Tab-separated table of C-alpha atoms and ligand atoms in Angstrom:
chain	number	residue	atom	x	y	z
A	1	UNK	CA	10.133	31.848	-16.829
A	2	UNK	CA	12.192	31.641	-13.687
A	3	UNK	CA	11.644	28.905	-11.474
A	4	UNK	CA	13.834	30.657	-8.646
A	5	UNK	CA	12.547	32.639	-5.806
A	6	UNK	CA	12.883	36.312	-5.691
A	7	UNK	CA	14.572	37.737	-3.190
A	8	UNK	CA	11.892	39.572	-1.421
A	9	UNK	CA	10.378	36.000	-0.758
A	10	UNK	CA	13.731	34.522	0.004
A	11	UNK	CA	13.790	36.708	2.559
A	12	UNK	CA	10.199	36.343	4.061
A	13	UNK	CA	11.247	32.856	4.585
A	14	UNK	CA	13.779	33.317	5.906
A	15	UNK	CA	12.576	35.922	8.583
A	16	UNK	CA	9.869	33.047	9.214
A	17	UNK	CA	12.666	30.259	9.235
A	18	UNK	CA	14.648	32.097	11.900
A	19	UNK	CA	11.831	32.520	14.081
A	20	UNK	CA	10.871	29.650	14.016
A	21	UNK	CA	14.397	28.231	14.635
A	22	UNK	CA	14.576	31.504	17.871
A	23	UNK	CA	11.339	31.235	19.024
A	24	UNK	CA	8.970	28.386	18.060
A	25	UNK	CA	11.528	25.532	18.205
A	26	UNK	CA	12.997	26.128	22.055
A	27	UNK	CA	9.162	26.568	23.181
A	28	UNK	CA	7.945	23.242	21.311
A	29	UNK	CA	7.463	20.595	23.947
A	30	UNK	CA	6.109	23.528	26.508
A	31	UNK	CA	3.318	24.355	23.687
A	32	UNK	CA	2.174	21.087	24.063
A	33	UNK	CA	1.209	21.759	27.791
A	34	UNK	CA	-0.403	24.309	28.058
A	35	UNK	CA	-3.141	26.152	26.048
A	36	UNK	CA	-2.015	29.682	27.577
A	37	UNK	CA	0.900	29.563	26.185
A	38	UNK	CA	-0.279	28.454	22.947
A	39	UNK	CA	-2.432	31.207	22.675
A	40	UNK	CA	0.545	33.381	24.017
A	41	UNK	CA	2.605	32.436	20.727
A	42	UNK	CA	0.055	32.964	18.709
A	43	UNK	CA	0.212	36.424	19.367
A	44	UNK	CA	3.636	36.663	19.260
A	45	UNK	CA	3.650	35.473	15.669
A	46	UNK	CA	1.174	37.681	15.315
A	47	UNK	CA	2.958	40.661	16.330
A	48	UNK	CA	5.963	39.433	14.244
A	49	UNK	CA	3.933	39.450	11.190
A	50	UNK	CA	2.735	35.907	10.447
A	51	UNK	CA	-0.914	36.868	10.740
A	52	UNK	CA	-3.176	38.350	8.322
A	53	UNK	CA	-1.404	37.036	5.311
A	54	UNK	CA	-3.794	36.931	3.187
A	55	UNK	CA	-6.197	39.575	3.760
A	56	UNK	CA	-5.657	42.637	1.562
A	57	UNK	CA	-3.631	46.106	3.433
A	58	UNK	CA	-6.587	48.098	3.078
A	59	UNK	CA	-8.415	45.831	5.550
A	60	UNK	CA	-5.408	45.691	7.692
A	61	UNK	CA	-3.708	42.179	6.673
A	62	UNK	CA	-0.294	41.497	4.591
A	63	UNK	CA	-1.507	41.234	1.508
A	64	UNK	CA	0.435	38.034	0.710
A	65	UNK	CA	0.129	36.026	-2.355
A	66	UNK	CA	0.234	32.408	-2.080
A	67	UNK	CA	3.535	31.509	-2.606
A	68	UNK	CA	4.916	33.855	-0.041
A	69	UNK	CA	2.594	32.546	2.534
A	70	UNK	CA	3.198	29.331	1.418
A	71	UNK	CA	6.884	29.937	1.891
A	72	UNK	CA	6.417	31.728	5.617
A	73	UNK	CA	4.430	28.223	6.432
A	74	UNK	CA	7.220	26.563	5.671
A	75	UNK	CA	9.828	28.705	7.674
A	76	UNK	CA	7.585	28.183	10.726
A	77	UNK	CA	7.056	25.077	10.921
A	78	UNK	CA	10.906	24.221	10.829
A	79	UNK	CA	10.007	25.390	14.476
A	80	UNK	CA	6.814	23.745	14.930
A	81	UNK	CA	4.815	22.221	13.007
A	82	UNK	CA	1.511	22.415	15.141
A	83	UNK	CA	2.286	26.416	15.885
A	84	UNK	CA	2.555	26.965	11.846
A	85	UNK	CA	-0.532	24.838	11.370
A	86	UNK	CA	-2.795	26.486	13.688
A	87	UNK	CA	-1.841	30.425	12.192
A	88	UNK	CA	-2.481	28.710	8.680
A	89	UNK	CA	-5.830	27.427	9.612
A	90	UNK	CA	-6.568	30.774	11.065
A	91	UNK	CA	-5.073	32.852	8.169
A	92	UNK	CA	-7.201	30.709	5.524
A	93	UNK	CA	-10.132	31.550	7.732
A	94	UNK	CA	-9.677	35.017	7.783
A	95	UNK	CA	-8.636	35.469	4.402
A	96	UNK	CA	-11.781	33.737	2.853
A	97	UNK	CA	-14.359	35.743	5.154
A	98	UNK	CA	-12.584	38.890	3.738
A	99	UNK	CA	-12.151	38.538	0.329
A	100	UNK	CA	-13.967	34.747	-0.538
A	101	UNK	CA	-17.878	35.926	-0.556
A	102	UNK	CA	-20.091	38.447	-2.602
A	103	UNK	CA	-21.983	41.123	-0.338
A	104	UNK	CA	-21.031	40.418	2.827
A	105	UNK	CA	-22.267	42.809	5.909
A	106	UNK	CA	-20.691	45.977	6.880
A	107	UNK	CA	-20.604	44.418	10.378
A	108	UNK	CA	-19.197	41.022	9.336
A	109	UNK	CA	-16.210	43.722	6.987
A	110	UNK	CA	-15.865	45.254	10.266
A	111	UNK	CA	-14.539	41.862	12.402
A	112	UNK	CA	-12.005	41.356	9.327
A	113	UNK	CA	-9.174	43.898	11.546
A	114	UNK	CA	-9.057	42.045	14.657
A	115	UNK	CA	-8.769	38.784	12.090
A	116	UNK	CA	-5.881	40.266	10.994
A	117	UNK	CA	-4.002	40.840	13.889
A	118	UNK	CA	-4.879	37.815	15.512
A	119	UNK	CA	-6.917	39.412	18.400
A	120	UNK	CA	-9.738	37.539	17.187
A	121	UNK	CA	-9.682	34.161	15.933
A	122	UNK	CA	-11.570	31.567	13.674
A	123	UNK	CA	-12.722	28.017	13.387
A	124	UNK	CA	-13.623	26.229	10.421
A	125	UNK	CA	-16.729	23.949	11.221
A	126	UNK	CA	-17.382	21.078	8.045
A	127	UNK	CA	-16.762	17.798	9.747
A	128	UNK	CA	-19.664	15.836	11.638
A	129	UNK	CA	-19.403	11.826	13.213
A	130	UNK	CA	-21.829	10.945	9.636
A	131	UNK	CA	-19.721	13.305	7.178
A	132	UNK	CA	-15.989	12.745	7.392
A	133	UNK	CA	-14.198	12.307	3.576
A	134	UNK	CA	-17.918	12.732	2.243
A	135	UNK	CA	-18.870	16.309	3.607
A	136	UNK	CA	-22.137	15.788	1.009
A	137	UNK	CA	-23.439	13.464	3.718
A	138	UNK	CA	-23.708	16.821	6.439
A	139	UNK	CA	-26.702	16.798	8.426
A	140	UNK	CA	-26.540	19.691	10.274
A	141	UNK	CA	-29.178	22.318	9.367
A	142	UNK	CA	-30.508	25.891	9.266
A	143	UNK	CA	-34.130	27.274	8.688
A	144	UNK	CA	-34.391	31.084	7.609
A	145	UNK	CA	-37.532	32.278	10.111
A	146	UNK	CA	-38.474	36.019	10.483
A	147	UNK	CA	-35.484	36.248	13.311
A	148	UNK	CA	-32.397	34.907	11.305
A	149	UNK	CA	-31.144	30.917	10.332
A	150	UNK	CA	-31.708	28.562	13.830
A	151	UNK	CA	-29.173	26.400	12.910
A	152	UNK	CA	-29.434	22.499	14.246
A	153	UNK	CA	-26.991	19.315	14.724
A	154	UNK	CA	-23.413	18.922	15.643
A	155	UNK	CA	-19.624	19.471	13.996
A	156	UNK	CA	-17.133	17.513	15.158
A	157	UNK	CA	-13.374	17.699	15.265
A	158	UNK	CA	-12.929	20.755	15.253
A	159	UNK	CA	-9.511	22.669	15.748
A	160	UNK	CA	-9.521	25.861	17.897
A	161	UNK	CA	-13.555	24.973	18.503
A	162	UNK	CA	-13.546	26.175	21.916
A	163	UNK	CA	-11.441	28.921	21.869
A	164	UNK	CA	-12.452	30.640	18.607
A	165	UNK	CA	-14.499	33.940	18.387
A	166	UNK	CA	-16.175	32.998	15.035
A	167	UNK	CA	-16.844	29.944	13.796
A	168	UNK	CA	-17.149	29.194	10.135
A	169	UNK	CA	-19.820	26.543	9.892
A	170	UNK	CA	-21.419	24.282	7.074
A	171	UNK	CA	-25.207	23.242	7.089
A	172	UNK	CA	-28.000	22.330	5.056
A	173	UNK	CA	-29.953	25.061	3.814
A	174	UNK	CA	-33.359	23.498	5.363
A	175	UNK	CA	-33.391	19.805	6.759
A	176	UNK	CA	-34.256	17.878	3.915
A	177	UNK	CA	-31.971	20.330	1.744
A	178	UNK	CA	-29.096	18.966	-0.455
A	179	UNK	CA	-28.259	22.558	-0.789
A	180	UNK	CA	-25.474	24.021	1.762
A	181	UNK	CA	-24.760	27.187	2.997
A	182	UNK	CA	-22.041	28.834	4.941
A	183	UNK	CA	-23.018	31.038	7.971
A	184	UNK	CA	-20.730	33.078	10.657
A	185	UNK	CA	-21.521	31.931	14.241
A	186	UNK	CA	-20.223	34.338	17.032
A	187	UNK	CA	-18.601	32.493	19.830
A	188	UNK	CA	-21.257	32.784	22.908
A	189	UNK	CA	-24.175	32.574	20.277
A	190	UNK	CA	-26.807	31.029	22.157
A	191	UNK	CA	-27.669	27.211	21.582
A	192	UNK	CA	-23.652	26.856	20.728
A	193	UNK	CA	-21.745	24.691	22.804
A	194	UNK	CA	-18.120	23.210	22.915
A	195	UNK	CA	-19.022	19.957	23.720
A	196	UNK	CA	-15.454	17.832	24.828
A	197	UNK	CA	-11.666	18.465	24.168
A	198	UNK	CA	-10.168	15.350	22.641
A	199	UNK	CA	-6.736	14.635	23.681
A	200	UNK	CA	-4.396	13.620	20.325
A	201	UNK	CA	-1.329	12.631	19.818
A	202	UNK	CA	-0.364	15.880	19.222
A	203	UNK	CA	-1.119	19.701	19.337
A	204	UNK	CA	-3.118	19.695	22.602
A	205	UNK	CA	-2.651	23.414	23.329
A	206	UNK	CA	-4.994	23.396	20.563
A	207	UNK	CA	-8.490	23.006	21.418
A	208	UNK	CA	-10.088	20.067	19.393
A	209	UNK	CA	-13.921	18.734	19.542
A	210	UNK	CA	-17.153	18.909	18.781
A	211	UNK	CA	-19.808	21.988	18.318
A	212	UNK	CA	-23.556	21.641	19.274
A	213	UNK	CA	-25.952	23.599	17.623
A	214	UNK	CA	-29.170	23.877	19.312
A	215	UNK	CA	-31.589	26.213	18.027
A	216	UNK	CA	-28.389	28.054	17.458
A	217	UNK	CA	-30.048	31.416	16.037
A	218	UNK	CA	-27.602	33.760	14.128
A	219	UNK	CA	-29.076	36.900	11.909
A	220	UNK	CA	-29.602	36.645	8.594
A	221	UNK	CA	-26.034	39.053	7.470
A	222	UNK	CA	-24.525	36.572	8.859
A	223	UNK	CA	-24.851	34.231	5.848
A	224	UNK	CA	-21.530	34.118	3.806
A	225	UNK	CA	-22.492	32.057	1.030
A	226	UNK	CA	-25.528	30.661	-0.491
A	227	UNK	CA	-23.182	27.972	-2.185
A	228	UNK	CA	-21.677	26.256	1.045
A	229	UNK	CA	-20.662	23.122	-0.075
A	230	UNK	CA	-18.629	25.053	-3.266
A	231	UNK	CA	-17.165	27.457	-0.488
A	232	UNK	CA	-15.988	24.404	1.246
A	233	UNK	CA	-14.356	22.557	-1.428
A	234	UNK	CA	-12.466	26.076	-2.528
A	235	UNK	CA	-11.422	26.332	1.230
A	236	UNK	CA	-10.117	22.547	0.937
A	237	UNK	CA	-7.979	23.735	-1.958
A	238	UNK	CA	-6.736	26.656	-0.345
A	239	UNK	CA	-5.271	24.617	2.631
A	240	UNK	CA	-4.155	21.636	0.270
A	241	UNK	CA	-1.377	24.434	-0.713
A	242	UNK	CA	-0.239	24.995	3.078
A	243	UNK	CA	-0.470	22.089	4.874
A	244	UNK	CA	2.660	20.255	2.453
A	245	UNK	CA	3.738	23.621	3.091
A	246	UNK	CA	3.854	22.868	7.080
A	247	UNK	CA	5.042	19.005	5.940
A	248	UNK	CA	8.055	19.937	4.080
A	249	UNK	CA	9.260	22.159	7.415
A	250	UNK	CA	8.641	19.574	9.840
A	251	UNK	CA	10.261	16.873	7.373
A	252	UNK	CA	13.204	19.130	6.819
A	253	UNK	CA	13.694	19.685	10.959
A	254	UNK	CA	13.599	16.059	11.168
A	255	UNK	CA	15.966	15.474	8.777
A	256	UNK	CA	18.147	18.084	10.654
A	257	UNK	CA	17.974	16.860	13.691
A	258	UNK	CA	18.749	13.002	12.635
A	259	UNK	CA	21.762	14.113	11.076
A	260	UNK	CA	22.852	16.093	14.342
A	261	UNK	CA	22.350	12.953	16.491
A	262	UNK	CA	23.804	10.270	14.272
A	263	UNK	CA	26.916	12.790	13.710
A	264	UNK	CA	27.190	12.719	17.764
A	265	UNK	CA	26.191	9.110	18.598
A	266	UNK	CA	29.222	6.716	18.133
A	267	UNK	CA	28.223	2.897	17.024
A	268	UNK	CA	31.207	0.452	16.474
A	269	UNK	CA	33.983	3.371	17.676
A	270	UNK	CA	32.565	5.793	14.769
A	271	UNK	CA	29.732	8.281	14.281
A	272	UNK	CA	26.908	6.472	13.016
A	273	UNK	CA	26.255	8.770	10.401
A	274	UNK	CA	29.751	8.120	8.739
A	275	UNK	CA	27.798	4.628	7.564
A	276	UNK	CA	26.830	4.724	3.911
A	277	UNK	CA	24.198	2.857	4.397
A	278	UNK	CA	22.560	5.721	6.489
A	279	UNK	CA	23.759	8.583	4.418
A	280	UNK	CA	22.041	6.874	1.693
A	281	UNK	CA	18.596	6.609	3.634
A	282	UNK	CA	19.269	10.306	4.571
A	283	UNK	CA	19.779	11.443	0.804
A	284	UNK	CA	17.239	9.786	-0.315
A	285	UNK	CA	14.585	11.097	1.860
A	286	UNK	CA	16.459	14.462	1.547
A	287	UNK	CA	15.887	14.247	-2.735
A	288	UNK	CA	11.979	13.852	-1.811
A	289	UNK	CA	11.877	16.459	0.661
A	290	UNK	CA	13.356	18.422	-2.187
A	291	UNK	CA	11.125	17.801	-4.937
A	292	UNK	CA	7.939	18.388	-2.300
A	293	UNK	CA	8.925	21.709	-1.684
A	294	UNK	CA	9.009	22.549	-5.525
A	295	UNK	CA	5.912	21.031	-5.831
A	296	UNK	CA	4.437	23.555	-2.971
A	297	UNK	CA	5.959	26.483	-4.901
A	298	UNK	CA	4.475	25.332	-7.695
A	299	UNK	CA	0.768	24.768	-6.553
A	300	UNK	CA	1.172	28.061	-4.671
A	301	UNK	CA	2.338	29.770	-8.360
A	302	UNK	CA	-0.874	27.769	-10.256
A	303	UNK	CA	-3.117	29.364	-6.964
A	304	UNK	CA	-1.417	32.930	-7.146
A	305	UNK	CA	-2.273	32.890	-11.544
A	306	UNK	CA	-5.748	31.709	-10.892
A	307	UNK	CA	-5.574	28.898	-12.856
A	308	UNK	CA	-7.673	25.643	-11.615
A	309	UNK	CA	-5.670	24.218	-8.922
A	310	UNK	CA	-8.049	21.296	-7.770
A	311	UNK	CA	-5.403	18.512	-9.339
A	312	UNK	CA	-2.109	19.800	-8.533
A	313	UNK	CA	-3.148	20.739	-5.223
A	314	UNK	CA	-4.204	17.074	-4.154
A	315	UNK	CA	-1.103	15.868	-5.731
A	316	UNK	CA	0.636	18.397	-2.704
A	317	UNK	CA	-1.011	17.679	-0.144
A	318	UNK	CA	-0.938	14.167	-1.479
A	319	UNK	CA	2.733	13.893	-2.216
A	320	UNK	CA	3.875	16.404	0.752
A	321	UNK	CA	2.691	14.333	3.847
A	322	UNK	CA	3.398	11.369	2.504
A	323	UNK	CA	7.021	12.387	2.001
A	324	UNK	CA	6.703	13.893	5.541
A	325	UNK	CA	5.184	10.477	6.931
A	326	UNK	CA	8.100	8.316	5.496
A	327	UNK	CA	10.642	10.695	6.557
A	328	UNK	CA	9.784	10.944	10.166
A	329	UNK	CA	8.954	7.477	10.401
A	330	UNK	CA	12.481	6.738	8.968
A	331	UNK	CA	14.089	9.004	11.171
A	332	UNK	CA	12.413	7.584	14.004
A	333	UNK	CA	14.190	4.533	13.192
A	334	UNK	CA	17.614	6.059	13.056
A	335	UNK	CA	17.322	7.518	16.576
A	336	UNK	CA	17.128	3.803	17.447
A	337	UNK	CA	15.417	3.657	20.963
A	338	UNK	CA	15.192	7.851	21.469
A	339	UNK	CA	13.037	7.449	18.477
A	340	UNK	CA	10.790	5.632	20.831
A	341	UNK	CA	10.140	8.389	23.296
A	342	UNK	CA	6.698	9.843	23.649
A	343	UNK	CA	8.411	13.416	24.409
A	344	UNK	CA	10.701	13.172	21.909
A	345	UNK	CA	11.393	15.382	19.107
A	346	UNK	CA	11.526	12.678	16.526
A	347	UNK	CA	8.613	11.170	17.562
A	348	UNK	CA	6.471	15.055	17.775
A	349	UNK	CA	7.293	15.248	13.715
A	350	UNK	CA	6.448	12.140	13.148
A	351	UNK	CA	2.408	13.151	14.878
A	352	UNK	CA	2.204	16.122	13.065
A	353	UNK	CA	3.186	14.152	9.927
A	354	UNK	CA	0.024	11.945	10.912
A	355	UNK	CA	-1.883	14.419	11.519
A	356	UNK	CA	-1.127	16.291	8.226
A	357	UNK	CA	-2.556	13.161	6.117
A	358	UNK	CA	-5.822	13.083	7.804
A	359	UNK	CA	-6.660	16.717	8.107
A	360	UNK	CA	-7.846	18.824	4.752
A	361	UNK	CA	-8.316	15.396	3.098
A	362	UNK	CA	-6.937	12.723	3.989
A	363	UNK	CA	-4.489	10.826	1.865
A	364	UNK	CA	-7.265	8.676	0.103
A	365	UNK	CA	-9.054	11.136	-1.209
A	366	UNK	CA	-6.343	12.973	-2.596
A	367	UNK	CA	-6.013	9.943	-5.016
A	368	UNK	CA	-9.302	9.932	-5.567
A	369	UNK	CA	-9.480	13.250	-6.820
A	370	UNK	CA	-6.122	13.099	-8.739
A	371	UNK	CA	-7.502	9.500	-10.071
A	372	UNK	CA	-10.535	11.388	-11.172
A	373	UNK	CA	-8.671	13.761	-12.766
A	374	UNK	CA	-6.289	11.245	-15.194
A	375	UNK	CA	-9.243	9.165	-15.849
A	376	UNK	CA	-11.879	12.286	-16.849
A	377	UNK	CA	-9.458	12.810	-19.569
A	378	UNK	CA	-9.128	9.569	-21.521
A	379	UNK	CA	-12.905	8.240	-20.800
A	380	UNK	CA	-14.024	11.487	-22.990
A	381	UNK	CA	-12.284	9.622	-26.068
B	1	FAD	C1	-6.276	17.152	14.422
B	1	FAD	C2	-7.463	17.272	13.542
B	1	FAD	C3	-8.004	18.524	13.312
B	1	FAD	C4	-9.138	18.658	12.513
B	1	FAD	N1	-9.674	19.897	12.334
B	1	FAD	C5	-10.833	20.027	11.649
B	1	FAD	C6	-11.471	21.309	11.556
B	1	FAD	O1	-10.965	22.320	12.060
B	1	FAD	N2	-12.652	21.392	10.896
B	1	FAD	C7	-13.241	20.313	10.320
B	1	FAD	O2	-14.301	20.467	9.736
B	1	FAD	N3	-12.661	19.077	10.403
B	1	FAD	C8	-11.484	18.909	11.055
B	1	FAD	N4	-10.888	17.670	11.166
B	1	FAD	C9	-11.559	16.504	10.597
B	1	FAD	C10	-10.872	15.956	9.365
B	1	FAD	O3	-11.008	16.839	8.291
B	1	FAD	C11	-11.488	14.573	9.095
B	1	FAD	O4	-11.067	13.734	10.142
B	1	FAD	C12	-11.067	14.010	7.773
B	1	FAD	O5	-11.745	14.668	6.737
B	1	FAD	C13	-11.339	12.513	7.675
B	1	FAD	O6	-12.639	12.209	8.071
B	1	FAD	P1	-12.913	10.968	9.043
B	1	FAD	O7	-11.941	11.041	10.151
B	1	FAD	O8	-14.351	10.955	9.381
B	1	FAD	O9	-12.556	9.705	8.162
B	1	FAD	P2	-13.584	8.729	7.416
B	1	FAD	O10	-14.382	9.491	6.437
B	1	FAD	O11	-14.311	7.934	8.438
B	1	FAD	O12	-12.575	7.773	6.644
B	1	FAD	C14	-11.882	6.705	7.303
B	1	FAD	C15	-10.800	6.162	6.375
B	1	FAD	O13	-11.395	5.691	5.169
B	1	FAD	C16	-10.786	6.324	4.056
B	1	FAD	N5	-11.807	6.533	3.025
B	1	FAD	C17	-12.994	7.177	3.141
B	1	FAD	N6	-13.664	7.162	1.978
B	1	FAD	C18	-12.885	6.489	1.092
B	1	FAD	C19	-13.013	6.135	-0.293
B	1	FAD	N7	-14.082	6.502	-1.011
B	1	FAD	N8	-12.017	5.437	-0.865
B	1	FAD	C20	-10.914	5.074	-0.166
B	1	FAD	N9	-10.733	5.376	1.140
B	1	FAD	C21	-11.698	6.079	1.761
B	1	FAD	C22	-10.251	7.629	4.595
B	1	FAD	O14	-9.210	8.144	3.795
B	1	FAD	C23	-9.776	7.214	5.974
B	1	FAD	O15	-8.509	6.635	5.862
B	1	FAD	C24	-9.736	17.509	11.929
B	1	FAD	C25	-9.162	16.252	12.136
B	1	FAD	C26	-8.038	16.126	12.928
B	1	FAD	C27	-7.453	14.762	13.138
């Protein structure tokens, strides 16, 4: 068994490191601004492949396995993290309405193209203010009448919710259901409104904020899955291989940065970073970075052989952001006062970093699951 990576996906990340590096990177603090030109990059990564990944050729995606995209996550988010976070979330997206559910619609096949090339794109709709780590508490709603489901309640938090052209959404199959189901909402459905735009820390050319359903009626081929709440949790999964994808880039750039700055800025008539003292913080953090990217390839490998990956893949996402939390935080510290800028670069990894814990499962309930896990084994003796 080789534990390298071939060349073919060497190179993938590679093409995604350097555009990131060319592209993303020199546009970062701009993004930030402006929602046009967020979209505007979008398409541009688009157009230079990084959409689609996962959808098979025949229905006009790349046909990536999980490692590879995995590894293209990565690259991109060496340029920005937010940028490569946003294509993920719409890649999963995509990828699961094409190839996740049994008998879906000839119309719903036929939206899977512009998916692909990024001419269309998705929102995933689970959160609500009462269901946060515990989606089993959702109490949104759908009843099946003669017309289609009129779906009922309100998602919040949601990332690209105003700007998406189909919405993913979770809801009790009745009101007094425990039973959920997953349905595709068209953007201008009627009784579907983006209600407010939260402004965040970071990643505000991203629309973020809550969906109203009222009397939201969609037909009834637009039901994805009968087993929502499964659907969901296999979703989770999926992006609990990415996003430590997205941390190990953005922990890596800040790395790289630090080490440019302390090898320019002169303390005591030398270059700081000729101190062992801060060598040593930086090799330590780089070991972890290290061993969190292995563990990506890995959980991408366990996805790609279709073995269970509910254990390993909390201990990712787990273990990713948190190595991509300390290191920005750390490296926030060893830009001394810079560090301390709202605009700065330092300080942008260190909100994605933030961001990365919460979102997907937050850091919590990654232990819980992995807890779960250890314990489910030695309580059957
Ligand atoms: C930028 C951003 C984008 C997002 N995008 C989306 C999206 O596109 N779609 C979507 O559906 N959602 C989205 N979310 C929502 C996100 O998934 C939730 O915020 C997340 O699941 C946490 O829920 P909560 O904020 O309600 O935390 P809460 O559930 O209120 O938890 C609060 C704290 O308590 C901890 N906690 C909860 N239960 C336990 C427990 N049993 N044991 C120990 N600790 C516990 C949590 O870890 C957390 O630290 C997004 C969030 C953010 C910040």
């Amino acid at each position: 068994m080789s534990i390298m990576l071939s060349k073919e996906d060497q190179a993938l990340y590679e093409k995604a490191l350097n555009y990131g590096k060319n592209v993303l990177y020199p546009a970062g603090l701009d993004l930030e601004k402006s929602s046009e030109l967020t979209r505007k990059m979008f398409l541009d990564m688009a157009k230079n492949g990084f959409c689609g990944l996962g959808i098979p050729k025949e229905m006009g995606g790349k046909g990536y396995n999980y490692l590879k995209s995995a590894l293209i996550y990565e690259g991109l988010a060496y340029g920005d993290g937010m940028m490569s976070f946003i294509m993920q979330l719409h890649n999963n997206i995509s990828m699961e309405i094409a190839t996740f559910y049994e008998g879906i619609s000839e119309e719903i096949k036929a939206i899977v193209p512009g998916l692909a090339d990024g001419t269309k794109t998705t929102a995933f709709a689970l959160t609500e203010s009462v269901s946060g780590c515990d989606p089993s508490a959702t109490s949104s709603y759908a009843e099946l009448r003669d017309d289609g489901y009129h779906i009922f309640g309100k998602k919040d938090w949601i990332a690209n919710g105003k700007d998406a052209d189909y919405y993913n959404v979770m809801v009790k199959d009745g009101k007094d259901s425990k039973n959920m189901i997953m349905l595709l909402v068209d953007k201008g459905t009627q009784g579907l409104k983006f209600l407010e735009n939260r402004e965040r820390l970071i990643g505000n050319g991203i629309s973020c904020g809550s969906l109203e359903f009222d009397n939201c009626i969609v037909p009834r081929d637009r039901l994805l899955s009968n087993n929502g709440f499964k659907e969901a949790l296999i979703a989770i999964d999926v992006a609990r291989v990415f996003t430590p994808a997205i941390a190990v880039g953005i922990a890596q750039r800040a790395i790289d940065i630090t080490a440019e700055y302390l090898s320019s800025r002169v303390s005591f008539g030398n270059p700081i970073i000729k101190n062992q003292g801060v060598q040593w913080e930086l090799a330590d953090l780089s070991a972890k970075i290290e061993a969190a990217r292995w563990l990506v390839y890995r959980t991408a490998s366990v996805m790609d052989s279709g073995e269970p990956v509910a254990s390993i893949a909390a201990k990712n996402k787990y273990f990713g952001t948190e190595v991509a939390m300390e290191t920005t935080v750390k490296c926030a510290q060893l830009f001394g006062s810079e560090g301390f800028m709202k605009d700065s670069r330092i300080s942008k990894l260190l909100y994605v970093a933030k961001m990365l814990q919460i979102v997907d499962g937050t850091t919590e309930i990654q232990k819980i699951v992995i807890g779960r896990d250890i314990s489910r084994k030695f309580l059957k003796k």
